[in-house]
Amino acid sequence: MIEVKEPKKKIPVVGLISGMLTVSKYIFKKPVTVQYPEQKPELPDRFRFRIFLKLDDCVGCTLCEQVCPNHSINMQKVDRENPRNKRKIYPDVNFGTCTVCRNCQEICPTEAIYLDKEFETARTRNSFTYSPEELALKENEVIK
Amino acid sequence: MVMPSSDWVELNFGPQHPSMHGVLRLKAKLDGEIVKEIEPVIGYLHRNAEKICEMTYFNDNLIYFDRMDYVGAMNMEVGYLEAAEKLLDISISERVKWIRVIMAELSRIAAHLVWAGAYGLDLGMLTPFFHCFIEREKILTIFTEVSGSRQEVNYMCVGGVYQDITEKAINEIEDFVREFPKRLKDIFNMLMKNDIFLSRTKGIGILDKETAISYGVTGPMLRASGVEYDVRKAEPYLVYDQVNFDIPVSYKGDNLARVLVRFEEMRQSLKIVEQAVKKIPDGPYFNPKAKKSLMIRMRGEGDVYARTESSKGEFGVYIVGDGGVKPYRVRVRSPTLRNLSVLPELAKDVMIADMIAISGTLDLVFGEIDR
Amino acid sequence: MNILLRLQELFSPLGHLASYILAYIFESLFLVIFVTISLIVMIYVFRKYMARVQQRIGPNRVGKFGLLQLIADALKLVGKENILPKNRDDLPYKLAPAMVFVSLVLAFTILPYGDFFYLGSFTVTHSEVTIILLFGIIAIMPIGEVLAGISSANKYALLGALRAVAKDVSFEIPMMLSVLAIVMMASARTPSSLSLESIISSEFLPYGILEPIGLFVFFISMVARASYTPFDLGESDSELVSGHSTEYSGMRFGMFYMGMFGSIFLGSLIVSILYLGGPSGPLESSLGFIWLIIKAAILVLISFTVWLSMPRIRIDKFINFGWKYLIPIAMINLILAGIITLGWGL
């Protein structure tokens, strides 16, 4: 328990001037902003944004669909030979509602669905939903 | 000359107004420059979070709690997990407790920094805002380092945390603890040495002890009114009983007291983080009982209420489980809603400028009020 | 020899009257260009200064180091649709921004600028009563703000206008009182004590040194007149959205914006002319213009620092401050000035 103290009374203008000096001393410090498109920010190792899918590893267990809090993940039928995925269903992701909670990555038993650092997903598009095949591709390879 | 109440001008402040944090709408009745009556109107950010929580799994609910007090998300997660883990009967290791304390306190600093910057803007000061956000960005970088996201972190989960805290993150926290006080002092000086700032805050919006208690005001606002109450001390959760810190109190109850209490809280939080980083023990970061595919199979029965001290005040979560995988009912006691409810009492017969200055000290975050 | 006479010489084949009219027109044009360029430079410097104080970089996209940013902004404002409120009072609504801007430019025509190397001075108005003219024109600007607030049929704007009136009344009297002190002191040494030029040329020390209290009062009045942060009561953005300019858009808003920055520059120029010796400097007299600009630039930077580091004062506190402190201080200053004048006269 400590009682906070009010600042001491001073001669009026002195405080104003010292406040002005505190403000203006930062003019000699370096700017902290990053010039984004030219200069990429240094992202921490664990930074994650886009969801990727390894089609060969996916077993179609629908756990990611169940755990997704926003129902951004839906299972789609994909005609693809994969002995581990008998039902031939794979998740698609609607990035319009995805909150990047990473629950799908946590729950996936085969580590087929995972998130990675790629975050520049802005482009002209018709839909925010990535089909399973598109989820398997790198961002610059996906064409909408 | 006293104007009859029929001649009062009715003016809407908000929901789109530069100084209404988020989407508060204040219906004010003005007699010239004097605010005669004021009625807060809320609900513009209502997202039905409590109802949605009944439709998702216990563990998934965390993302909705992140979005309640979005400036200090870790505190909300701690609050929810205190209740959920009690209900689901899942214990957490000592290491997890310490990690959660570190994150909650960093989050408290981040939330108070947003408030300090925005309060400067409320009073017309441009510069402290940027300095606050520069420091906040460092905290958010630490959050990214441990969790992968900046603001809506979703770092904690039932039974622990998703990813263990790294050595790099601990180094970053230590750097932050070392460098932050310098900037905090500068921000503090920018505000407190300024006579105009003092004249705008001192003796304005006095909230006395009885009114504060009767309205259910908690957090820094209550402590600024002279009630020495903090859930971290009164009913320690996690490991708050093992760290050494003080809770700042002021007996003035005016704007300045609230400002000072929040600044002192930042210093105390820093003290807690400093100790916690040194004391953090080894151990598992996850209770295997709650791991992986069990995330959607945890069942809880009964009802639980848990309270924690968020950056805004006492944050309570009440969960009822009917034995299913999803909660039967989730109810949140939002501290900011109670703090807002005292505004009509405070902003009576004050100037418009004071009304803004008072509503700034309430530290309103609308994700939490409207839910 | 000043620019006006040089221009008149140039046009002298056209006859006496025509050459003077042409010379005045060209010189006024020159002055408008000077005001525009100095505004652009000032807004650029302000944005860069604000950015550096807040550890940002500031404008750096348009042109080298963002030098063309303001031109781009001005083009954007010109290109924008002018949204007019439905219940406006049409004529005052449209007149108000022009009033603010035109009176600003007019005020610049009255100041004595000092010599600039062989070109000479480009002072436009040569009159015996420039001080009265100057403060007469300065008094027009707040009327524009009040008109804007009342005519745009918006409660925020109306409150802004009411505040602007209350503010103007409380700072203009101390401002004039402190100017009166200067005129009084100058009258002991020069017969034409209402002319800015003779006030400057007759001083043996800058008036700011002789009467620091007057400098203080006058500087505060100039801050209040330009209405930036400690005293931006008329358009306090966190209380009244944007005060009197709430309903304005496009270039009309741009005029208010430039009016504010212009007022800062104008205020700095007036303070440096009246109190800091204006164009007179330690070196040869042909550098007068440069000295004036340097003094004004320092004052502008101080103004920016004030702007960036202070919160807004409450309206009743400001009126209290104006009537209970500034006016008595200005009166004391007047008495002191009288004493100094007596001593000076001896």
PDB file of N, CA, C and O in Angstrom, chain B residues 124-168:
ATOM      1  N   GLY B 124      -5.732  17.430 -25.537  1.00  0.00           N
ATOM      2  CA  GLY B 124      -5.136  18.221 -26.601  1.00  0.00           C
ATOM      3  C   GLY B 124      -3.630  18.117 -26.710  1.00  0.00           C
ATOM      4  O   GLY B 124      -3.019  18.882 -27.434  1.00  0.00           O
ATOM      5  N   MET B 125      -3.007  17.181 -26.001  1.00  0.00           N
ATOM      6  CA  MET B 125      -1.561  16.995 -26.120  1.00  0.00           C
ATOM      7  C   MET B 125      -1.289  15.944 -27.169  1.00  0.00           C
ATOM      8  O   MET B 125      -1.785  14.832 -27.081  1.00  0.00           O
ATOM      9  N   LEU B 126      -0.443  16.292 -28.135  1.00  0.00           N
ATOM     10  CA  LEU B 126      -0.227  15.355 -29.231  1.00  0.00           C
ATOM     11  C   LEU B 126       0.918  14.392 -28.953  1.00  0.00           C
ATOM     12  O   LEU B 126       0.886  13.241 -29.355  1.00  0.00           O
ATOM     13  N   THR B 127       1.942  14.864 -28.265  1.00  0.00           N
ATOM     14  CA  THR B 127       3.187  14.112 -28.247  1.00  0.00           C
ATOM     15  C   THR B 127       3.187  12.874 -27.359  1.00  0.00           C
ATOM     16  O   THR B 127       3.684  11.840 -27.781  1.00  0.00           O
ATOM     17  N   PRO B 128       2.648  12.894 -26.132  1.00  0.00           N
ATOM     18  CA  PRO B 128       2.761  11.696 -25.290  1.00  0.00           C
ATOM     19  C   PRO B 128       2.163  10.455 -25.932  1.00  0.00           C
ATOM     20  O   PRO B 128       2.671   9.358 -25.726  1.00  0.00           O
ATOM     21  N   PHE B 129       1.139  10.644 -26.754  1.00  0.00           N
ATOM     22  CA  PHE B 129       0.503   9.512 -27.418  1.00  0.00           C
ATOM     23  C   PHE B 129       1.514   8.660 -28.166  1.00  0.00           C
ATOM     24  O   PHE B 129       1.533   7.437 -28.026  1.00  0.00           O
ATOM     25  N   PHE B 130       2.387   9.309 -28.933  1.00  0.00           N
ATOM     26  CA  PHE B 130       3.326   8.536 -29.750  1.00  0.00           C
ATOM     27  C   PHE B 130       4.367   7.840 -28.889  1.00  0.00           C
ATOM     28  O   PHE B 130       4.743   6.712 -29.155  1.00  0.00           O
ATOM     29  N   HIS B 131       4.804   8.532 -27.823  1.00  0.00           N
ATOM     30  CA  HIS B 131       5.792   7.896 -26.954  1.00  0.00           C
ATOM     31  C   HIS B 131       5.186   6.692 -26.251  1.00  0.00           C
ATOM     32  O   HIS B 131       5.849   5.666 -26.063  1.00  0.00           O
ATOM     33  N   CYS B 132       3.923   6.811 -25.864  1.00  0.00           N
ATOM     34  CA  CYS B 132       3.261   5.661 -25.244  1.00  0.00           C
ATOM     35  C   CYS B 132       3.191   4.504 -26.226  1.00  0.00           C
ATOM     36  O   CYS B 132       3.437   3.357 -25.864  1.00  0.00           O
ATOM     37  N   PHE B 133       2.874   4.809 -27.468  1.00  0.00           N
ATOM     38  CA  PHE B 133       2.703   3.717 -28.419  1.00  0.00           C
ATOM     39  C   PHE B 133       4.030   3.118 -28.847  1.00  0.00           C
ATOM     40  O   PHE B 133       4.084   1.945 -29.201  1.00  0.00           O
ATOM     41  N   ILE B 134       5.093   3.900 -28.801  1.00  0.00           N
ATOM     42  CA  ILE B 134       6.412   3.330 -29.101  1.00  0.00           C
ATOM     43  C   ILE B 134       6.732   2.261 -28.048  1.00  0.00           C
ATOM     44  O   ILE B 134       7.186   1.157 -28.369  1.00  0.00           O
ATOM     45  N   GLU B 135       6.463   2.573 -26.782  1.00  0.00           N
ATOM     46  CA  GLU B 135       6.743   1.603 -25.724  1.00  0.00           C
ATOM     47  C   GLU B 135       5.794   0.412 -25.808  1.00  0.00           C
ATOM     48  O   GLU B 135       6.185  -0.738 -25.605  1.00  0.00           O
ATOM     49  N   ARG B 136       4.531   0.702 -26.111  1.00  0.00           N
ATOM     50  CA  ARG B 136       3.561  -0.381 -26.229  1.00  0.00           C
ATOM     51  C   ARG B 136       3.967  -1.350 -27.322  1.00  0.00           C
ATOM     52  O   ARG B 136       3.804  -2.552 -27.196  1.00  0.00           O
ATOM     53  N   GLU B 137       4.516  -0.795 -28.395  1.00  0.00           N
ATOM     54  CA  GLU B 137       4.932  -1.653 -29.504  1.00  0.00           C
ATOM     55  C   GLU B 137       5.982  -2.665 -29.043  1.00  0.00           C
ATOM     56  O   GLU B 137       6.001  -3.807 -29.499  1.00  0.00           O
ATOM     57  N   LYS B 138       6.841  -2.248 -28.108  1.00  0.00           N
ATOM     58  CA  LYS B 138       7.848  -3.190 -27.604  1.00  0.00           C
ATOM     59  C   LYS B 138       7.180  -4.346 -26.874  1.00  0.00           C
ATOM     60  O   LYS B 138       7.594  -5.500 -26.999  1.00  0.00           O
ATOM     61  N   ILE B 139       6.135  -4.028 -26.095  1.00  0.00           N
ATOM     62  CA  ILE B 139       5.412  -5.094 -25.402  1.00  0.00           C
ATOM     63  C   ILE B 139       4.742  -6.007 -26.418  1.00  0.00           C
ATOM     64  O   ILE B 139       4.772  -7.231 -26.300  1.00  0.00           O
ATOM     65  N   LEU B 140       4.161  -5.411 -27.447  1.00  0.00           N
ATOM     66  CA  LEU B 140       3.484  -6.227 -28.450  1.00  0.00           C
ATOM     67  C   LEU B 140       4.486  -7.102 -29.197  1.00  0.00           C
ATOM     68  O   LEU B 140       4.158  -8.219 -29.597  1.00  0.00           O
ATOM     69  N   THR B 141       5.710  -6.609 -29.367  1.00  0.00           N
ATOM     70  CA  THR B 141       6.733  -7.453 -29.983  1.00  0.00           C
ATOM     71  C   THR B 141       7.041  -8.648 -29.093  1.00  0.00           C
ATOM     72  O   THR B 141       7.231  -9.762 -29.588  1.00  0.00           O
ATOM     73  N   ILE B 142       7.067  -8.429 -27.782  1.00  0.00           N
ATOM     74  CA  ILE B 142       7.278  -9.554 -26.867  1.00  0.00           C
ATOM     75  C   ILE B 142       6.128 -10.546 -26.996  1.00  0.00           C
ATOM     76  O   ILE B 142       6.338 -11.766 -27.045  1.00  0.00           O
ATOM     77  N   PHE B 143       4.911 -10.029 -27.089  1.00  0.00           N
ATOM     78  CA  PHE B 143       3.756 -10.925 -27.253  1.00  0.00           C
ATOM     79  C   PHE B 143       3.875 -11.727 -28.542  1.00  0.00           C
ATOM     80  O   PHE B 143       3.561 -12.918 -28.572  1.00  0.00           O
ATOM     81  N   THR B 144       4.312 -11.056 -29.623  1.00  0.00           N
ATOM     82  CA  THR B 144       4.503 -11.787 -30.873  1.00  0.00           C
ATOM     83  C   THR B 144       5.570 -12.844 -30.718  1.00  0.00           C
ATOM     84  O   THR B 144       5.456 -13.945 -31.251  1.00  0.00           O
ATOM     85  N   GLU B 145       6.604 -12.498 -29.972  1.00  0.00           N
ATOM     86  CA  GLU B 145       7.705 -13.432 -29.762  1.00  0.00           C
ATOM     87  C   GLU B 145       7.214 -14.706 -29.071  1.00  0.00           C
ATOM     88  O   GLU B 145       7.644 -15.805 -29.397  1.00  0.00           O
ATOM     89  N   VAL B 146       6.307 -14.579 -28.123  1.00  0.00           N
ATOM     90  CA  VAL B 146       5.865 -15.786 -27.420  1.00  0.00           C
ATOM     91  C   VAL B 146       4.653 -16.435 -28.062  1.00  0.00           C
ATOM     92  O   VAL B 146       4.500 -17.648 -27.988  1.00  0.00           O
ATOM     93  N   SER B 147       3.767 -15.623 -28.686  1.00  0.00           N
ATOM     94  CA  SER B 147       2.507 -16.221 -29.112  1.00  0.00           C
ATOM     95  C   SER B 147       2.324 -16.235 -30.619  1.00  0.00           C
ATOM     96  O   SER B 147       1.637 -17.093 -31.151  1.00  0.00           O
ATOM     97  N   GLY B 148       2.883 -15.276 -31.326  1.00  0.00           N
ATOM     98  CA  GLY B 148       2.699 -15.246 -32.765  1.00  0.00           C
ATOM     99  C   GLY B 148       1.763 -14.178 -33.239  1.00  0.00           C
ATOM    100  O   GLY B 148       1.632 -13.963 -34.434  1.00  0.00           O
ATOM    101  N   SER B 149       1.086 -13.478 -32.323  1.00  0.00           N
ATOM    102  CA  SER B 149       0.208 -12.389 -32.733  1.00  0.00           C
ATOM    103  C   SER B 149       0.489 -11.180 -31.852  1.00  0.00           C
ATOM    104  O   SER B 149       0.986 -11.323 -30.742  1.00  0.00           O
ATOM    105  N   ARG B 150       0.121 -10.025 -32.358  1.00  0.00           N
ATOM    106  CA  ARG B 150       0.434  -8.815 -31.607  1.00  0.00           C
ATOM    107  C   ARG B 150      -0.607  -8.513 -30.543  1.00  0.00           C
ATOM    108  O   ARG B 150      -0.283  -8.335 -29.383  1.00  0.00           O
ATOM    109  N   GLN B 151      -1.846  -8.408 -30.965  1.00  0.00           N
ATOM    110  CA  GLN B 151      -2.837  -7.874 -30.040  1.00  0.00           C
ATOM    111  C   GLN B 151      -3.814  -8.927 -29.542  1.00  0.00           C
ATOM    112  O   GLN B 151      -3.910  -9.161 -28.349  1.00  0.00           O
ATOM    113  N   GLU B 152      -4.522  -9.570 -30.457  1.00  0.00           N
ATOM    114  CA  GLU B 152      -5.429 -10.640 -30.045  1.00  0.00           C
ATOM    115  C   GLU B 152      -4.589 -11.916 -29.992  1.00  0.00           C
ATOM    116  O   GLU B 152      -4.550 -12.697 -30.918  1.00  0.00           O
ATOM    117  N   VAL B 153      -3.945 -12.119 -28.840  1.00  0.00           N
ATOM    118  CA  VAL B 153      -2.828 -13.046 -28.804  1.00  0.00           C
ATOM    119  C   VAL B 153      -3.231 -14.510 -28.841  1.00  0.00           C
ATOM    120  O   VAL B 153      -2.604 -15.313 -29.491  1.00  0.00           O
ATOM    121  N   ASN B 154      -4.264 -14.873 -28.110  1.00  0.00           N
ATOM    122  CA  ASN B 154      -4.643 -16.280 -27.963  1.00  0.00           C
ATOM    123  C   ASN B 154      -3.443 -17.108 -27.534  1.00  0.00           C
ATOM    124  O   ASN B 154      -3.094 -18.097 -28.160  1.00  0.00           O
ATOM    125  N   TYR B 155      -2.779 -16.670 -26.503  1.00  0.00           N
ATOM    126  CA  TYR B 155      -1.543 -17.323 -26.068  1.00  0.00           C
ATOM    127  C   TYR B 155      -1.830 -18.416 -25.066  1.00  0.00           C
ATOM    128  O   TYR B 155      -1.230 -19.478 -25.096  1.00  0.00           O
ATOM    129  N   MET B 156      -2.767 -18.178 -24.172  1.00  0.00           N
ATOM    130  CA  MET B 156      -3.012 -19.153 -23.111  1.00  0.00           C
ATOM    131  C   MET B 156      -4.115 -20.105 -23.536  1.00  0.00           C
ATOM    132  O   MET B 156      -4.959 -19.774 -24.355  1.00  0.00           O
ATOM    133  N   CYS B 157      -4.079 -21.278 -22.957  1.00  0.00           N
ATOM    134  CA  CYS B 157      -5.153 -22.207 -23.230  1.00  0.00           C
ATOM    135  C   CYS B 157      -5.457 -22.952 -21.943  1.00  0.00           C
ATOM    136  O   CYS B 157      -4.709 -22.838 -20.964  1.00  0.00           O
ATOM    137  N   VAL B 158      -6.537 -23.681 -21.932  1.00  0.00           N
ATOM    138  CA  VAL B 158      -6.895 -24.420 -20.731  1.00  0.00           C
ATOM    139  C   VAL B 158      -5.773 -25.399 -20.426  1.00  0.00           C
ATOM    140  O   VAL B 158      -5.411 -26.215 -21.254  1.00  0.00           O
ATOM    141  N   GLY B 159      -5.186 -25.301 -19.265  1.00  0.00           N
ATOM    142  CA  GLY B 159      -4.120 -26.211 -18.880  1.00  0.00           C
ATOM    143  C   GLY B 159      -2.730 -25.676 -19.095  1.00  0.00           C
ATOM    144  O   GLY B 159      -1.766 -26.367 -18.832  1.00  0.00           O
ATOM    145  N   GLY B 160      -2.587 -24.458 -19.539  1.00  0.00           N
ATOM    146  CA  GLY B 160      -1.238 -23.930 -19.710  1.00  0.00           C
ATOM    147  C   GLY B 160      -1.186 -22.829 -20.733  1.00  0.00           C
ATOM    148  O   GLY B 160      -2.078 -22.005 -20.803  1.00  0.00           O
ATOM    149  N   VAL B 161      -0.106 -22.858 -21.483  1.00  0.00           N
ATOM    150  CA  VAL B 161       0.018 -21.914 -22.592  1.00  0.00           C
ATOM    151  C   VAL B 161       0.360 -22.719 -23.832  1.00  0.00           C
ATOM    152  O   VAL B 161       0.876 -23.826 -23.741  1.00  0.00           O
ATOM    153  N   TYR B 162       0.044 -22.160 -25.005  1.00  0.00           N
ATOM    154  CA  TYR B 162       0.247 -22.921 -26.228  1.00  0.00           C
ATOM    155  C   TYR B 162       1.713 -23.211 -26.484  1.00  0.00           C
ATOM    156  O   TYR B 162       2.098 -24.297 -26.883  1.00  0.00           O
ATOM    157  N   GLN B 163       2.537 -22.160 -26.290  1.00  0.00           N
ATOM    158  CA  GLN B 163       3.963 -22.346 -26.572  1.00  0.00           C
ATOM    159  C   GLN B 163       4.756 -21.865 -25.371  1.00  0.00           C
ATOM    160  O   GLN B 163       4.377 -20.872 -24.741  1.00  0.00           O
ATOM    161  N   ASP B 164       5.841 -22.547 -25.101  1.00  0.00           N
ATOM    162  CA  ASP B 164       6.652 -22.163 -23.948  1.00  0.00           C
ATOM    163  C   ASP B 164       7.297 -20.807 -24.204  1.00  0.00           C
ATOM    164  O   ASP B 164       7.573 -20.440 -25.340  1.00  0.00           O
ATOM    165  N   ILE B 165       7.544 -20.096 -23.115  1.00  0.00           N
ATOM    166  CA  ILE B 165       8.228 -18.806 -23.244  1.00  0.00           C
ATOM    167  C   ILE B 165       9.689 -19.081 -23.606  1.00  0.00           C
ATOM    168  O   ILE B 165      10.309 -20.001 -23.095  1.00  0.00           O
ATOM    169  N   THR B 166      10.211 -18.312 -24.557  1.00  0.00           N
ATOM    170  CA  THR B 166      11.569 -18.600 -25.050  1.00  0.00           C
ATOM    171  C   THR B 166      12.598 -17.769 -24.309  1.00  0.00           C
ATOM    172  O   THR B 166      12.278 -16.783 -23.664  1.00  0.00           O
ATOM    173  N   GLU B 167      13.845 -18.205 -24.470  1.00  0.00           N
ATOM    174  CA  GLU B 167      14.954 -17.455 -23.867  1.00  0.00           C
ATOM    175  C   GLU B 167      15.037 -16.055 -24.462  1.00  0.00           C
ATOM    176  O   GLU B 167      15.271 -15.071 -23.762  1.00  0.00           O
ATOM    177  N   LYS B 168      14.768 -15.981 -25.791  1.00  0.00           N
ATOM    178  CA  LYS B 168      14.830 -14.698 -26.475  1.00  0.00           C
ATOM    179  C   LYS B 168      13.773 -13.749 -25.916  1.00  0.00           C
ATOM    180  O   LYS B 168      14.039 -12.564 -25.683  1.00  0.00           O
TER     181      LYS B 168
END
